[in-house]
Amino acid sequence: MNLETHHKKIESLLKQMTLSEKVDLLSGLNKWYTVPIERLGIPSVVMTDGPHGIRTEGHGSNRIVGTATAYPHGVAMASTWNRDLIERMGVGLAEETRQMGCHIILGPCVNIVRSPLGGRNFETFSEDPYLAGQIGVAYVKGVQSQRIGVSLKHYAANNQEIERFRGNSVVDERTLREIYLPAFETVVKEAQPWTVMCSYNRINGIYASEHEVLLRKILKEEWGFDGVVVSDWGAVHDIFSPIQAGLDLEMPGPARYFGQALEAAVNTWQVDECLVDDAARRMLGLLFRAGVMEKVELPKGSGDTPAHRALAREVANEAMVLLKNEANQLPFDRSQIKKLAVIGLNAISVVSGGGSSRVDPHHWATPLEGLRAKLCNDMEIFYEPGYDNRSNPRTVEKERFTHPDGQTQGLQAELFNNLDLSGQPAVTRVDTQIKNWWGGGGPATGVIDPKHFSIRWTGSFTPTESGETQFFLSNTGTARVWLDGELILDNDVGLRTSSNIDGESMVAKAALKLEKGRAYAFKAEYISGERNPFALVHLSYKPALGVEGDLLERAVSLARDCDAAIIVAGLSDTFESEGYDRPEMDLPGDQDALIRAVAAVNPNTAVVVNAGAPVAMDWTEAVDAVLLAYYPGQEGGHALADILFGDVNPSGKLTVTFPKRLEDNPAYINYPGVRDVYYGERIFVGYRYYEKKDVQPLFPFGHGLSYTRFAYRGLAWPEQVGTGEDFKVSLTVENIGEVPGHEVVQLYIRDVESALVRPVKELKGFEKVYLAPGEKTKVTFKLTPRDLSYYDPHLPGWVAEPGEFEVLVGASSQDIRLSGTFELL
């Protein structure tokens, strides 16, 4: 929406506002709402997490209880390499945001994947800035086409979770400009996101929330960003520096720095009021963009619909990457299989990554459920866990709890405005789980004091399997849990200055032998403590597997007796998460041994990998087929069955290089750092490093196989290109196989000789095409002078040096099919 049409209204409102009202606009009312100005009819802006599905947590005084479509995560979205599909997915996200009564989705994340161990790699798109920017543009255009806004995050150089609140990313200007800023730049210039979220970390010694070069000079002035710069939640550390640097909105509320303290700073001439005016003007513009300042007909919202479920399945189908398929083992021929072994705890688990991107969908289709739904009439399907990969516990699900009424899923929650749970509760409600981080308004805005409260949960807990169940209680303040009247967890942590779970010091554990199906009386209590800045509590567990005997032996025995075996390996739920990085690349548990043992007794074995980032695969030579499923969302089980049995031809391509071992990745020497994190690999991130150093990866960037074959022919390009001119490259792609399918055509540029060191090649274009057998199509790429340029920090500026360049087109960064040379004049 063009803000020029509302310029006069915005300026009129700004003139009517007092300094106090303008300052109020610049901070949160609570965790999700901004402060309204009722005198002038200015409502709150309501935000929600939801890069991959809308977070149905409490918003302000209204606790949203419901479900939302869980789409595949960011790295899976990008692995579709399909701009149109991701734009349609953005529309679906916006429709559900509208139904939830929110205006802004806190996403997408376009940070670069720097190390395989980054805890939030699964949320972002790629190691390549061009690809990340293109997928980001599609996402933002889709969402904002429905007049729902996004928050492009996390700006900038935010590539690990270790010390994320205070760590210092030490990165040179050229590396920032070529690797870590371009995705943000592309999205800002091509899609005009309504907000950009600054990160927690420091960049070259300055917090992102007060980095004037990044926020004001580059983002607002150089790139022309006209939206709102919002802080990550709790990322503001000062009154003066952030507003001077270009930060517009402090979240969450109530304000710590942008409230009365900022107003006082203006009144004492420590901050120029024009800075407050500019930020308030941007906030008013955001309200007009959202359509809440005037009576306009907005696009309609919709929730968990058949169309959204179908879209989630389509994204999952196009995201999965066929990494290996020797002798065309896949797709499986169902007519040749009478007995199918499905092995692996991930086959019956929901794996989605932890942190602010968690989604509560209406249903999850696990791999086993998806296979059974498709194949139940064709073959017998048997299951064995094979191993226990649960390094991290998972949140106790609502299905395990029953309200005291004996019918409702969840727990009765009683909230008190005191620290001893005394008297009558101020609020009584149903909580589906005990997983809360209360920011700003606390557990019930306007009713409960957010810094002085206590909660009691009651009901019953029913395990699904007999055996040892392990419980874990993480919290600030004080929390306790009773089961059948016995105190099993008692965790007194006290006040904390960070929302990070600090290892053993914040976690209480208990292990109990429980009986399947028995309802155990359950009670839990939480006491915030006085003025606790981070009130949080989380009850998680590792349920009993319900299997006796040696897991490996049982799985091998099953595989030996079946016609085919599918091993669903990978990471357990929340192994990748906001708040912490992975400790290693290895698969947890004894999965490597399991894969080798099963493949030894059944050569018709395929391995499916659930992971949002590279994992070690020393076993790939033991199996003929490997499919990377990522975290495929609520319809992932159905999509997996589609691909394994040939109803869908896989078309995903890797957006991140998979190294053979952790030591091969370019950040290995400098990651994770201590106070300072040195980006010593500089511009050589991902495939740029592997190719420059001639280090052979396990699977290269852009790699992904198909059930059909494609021929590339007829590359056409200009032999000479004038400085400052756009130019085109074209070719013909033909499906020369026997089944229809998608192909991702990738274009790379190489500068043959340059004054500054450059990568061997860089991605500068891609197109995804769908072709029937025998069908061909022409693919055309339009290239600009920027595509030939590097950033010279000594000028400073972008430079396209005259001389020889190569254009390379192929199916991956290492599968180049056609090439040509041209001269830049």
XYZ file of N, CA and C in Angstrom, residues 389 391 569-571 575 582 584-592 595 607 609-611 615-617 619:
75
model
N 16.705 -41.791 19.994
C 17.509 -40.612 19.626
C 17.118 -39.364 20.402
N 17.719 -36.974 22.523
C 18.681 -36.235 23.334
C 17.979 -35.156 24.149
N 15.312 -41.687 10.026
C 16.343 -41.282 10.969
C 16.334 -39.765 11.118
N 17.252 -39.265 11.940
C 17.382 -37.821 12.053
C 17.432 -37.347 13.475
N 17.039 -36.101 13.664
C 17.108 -35.437 14.956
C 15.770 -35.532 15.670
N 15.655 -30.697 18.995
C 17.116 -30.801 18.987
C 17.706 -29.545 18.349
N 23.370 -26.744 18.150
C 23.619 -28.185 18.228
C 25.041 -28.449 18.710
N 26.912 -31.080 17.903
C 27.701 -31.814 16.919
C 26.836 -32.089 15.688
N 27.462 -32.612 14.650
C 26.722 -32.962 13.435
C 26.184 -34.381 13.459
N 26.679 -35.222 14.364
C 26.299 -36.629 14.383
C 24.823 -36.809 14.706
N 24.234 -37.874 14.168
C 22.880 -38.237 14.540
C 22.881 -38.764 15.973
N 21.964 -38.325 16.821
C 21.939 -38.811 18.203
C 21.490 -40.267 18.278
N 21.849 -40.919 19.355
C 21.505 -42.331 19.530
C 22.412 -43.209 18.685
N 21.985 -44.426 18.468
C 22.776 -45.401 17.710
C 22.263 -45.539 16.278
N 21.895 -44.419 15.672
C 21.267 -44.490 14.355
C 22.228 -44.944 13.258
N 23.488 -44.529 13.343
C 24.450 -44.960 12.326
C 24.568 -46.477 12.294
N 21.355 -48.124 10.835
C 21.251 -48.049 9.369
C 22.128 -49.109 8.720
N 16.681 -44.693 3.371
C 16.808 -43.899 4.588
C 16.188 -42.529 4.355
N 15.738 -38.801 6.195
C 16.407 -38.007 7.227
C 15.548 -36.806 7.599
N 15.215 -36.711 8.890
C 14.553 -35.532 9.454
C 15.618 -34.635 10.068
N 15.903 -33.519 9.465
C 16.872 -32.570 10.004
C 16.695 -31.240 9.301
N 23.734 -33.067 8.646
C 24.093 -34.075 9.645
C 25.138 -34.996 9.031
N 25.927 -35.611 9.876
C 26.938 -36.555 9.398
C 26.256 -37.800 8.859
N 26.722 -38.299 7.721
C 26.140 -39.485 7.095
C 27.258 -40.425 6.653
N 27.297 -43.386 6.709
C 26.703 -44.647 6.297
C 26.149 -44.615 4.861
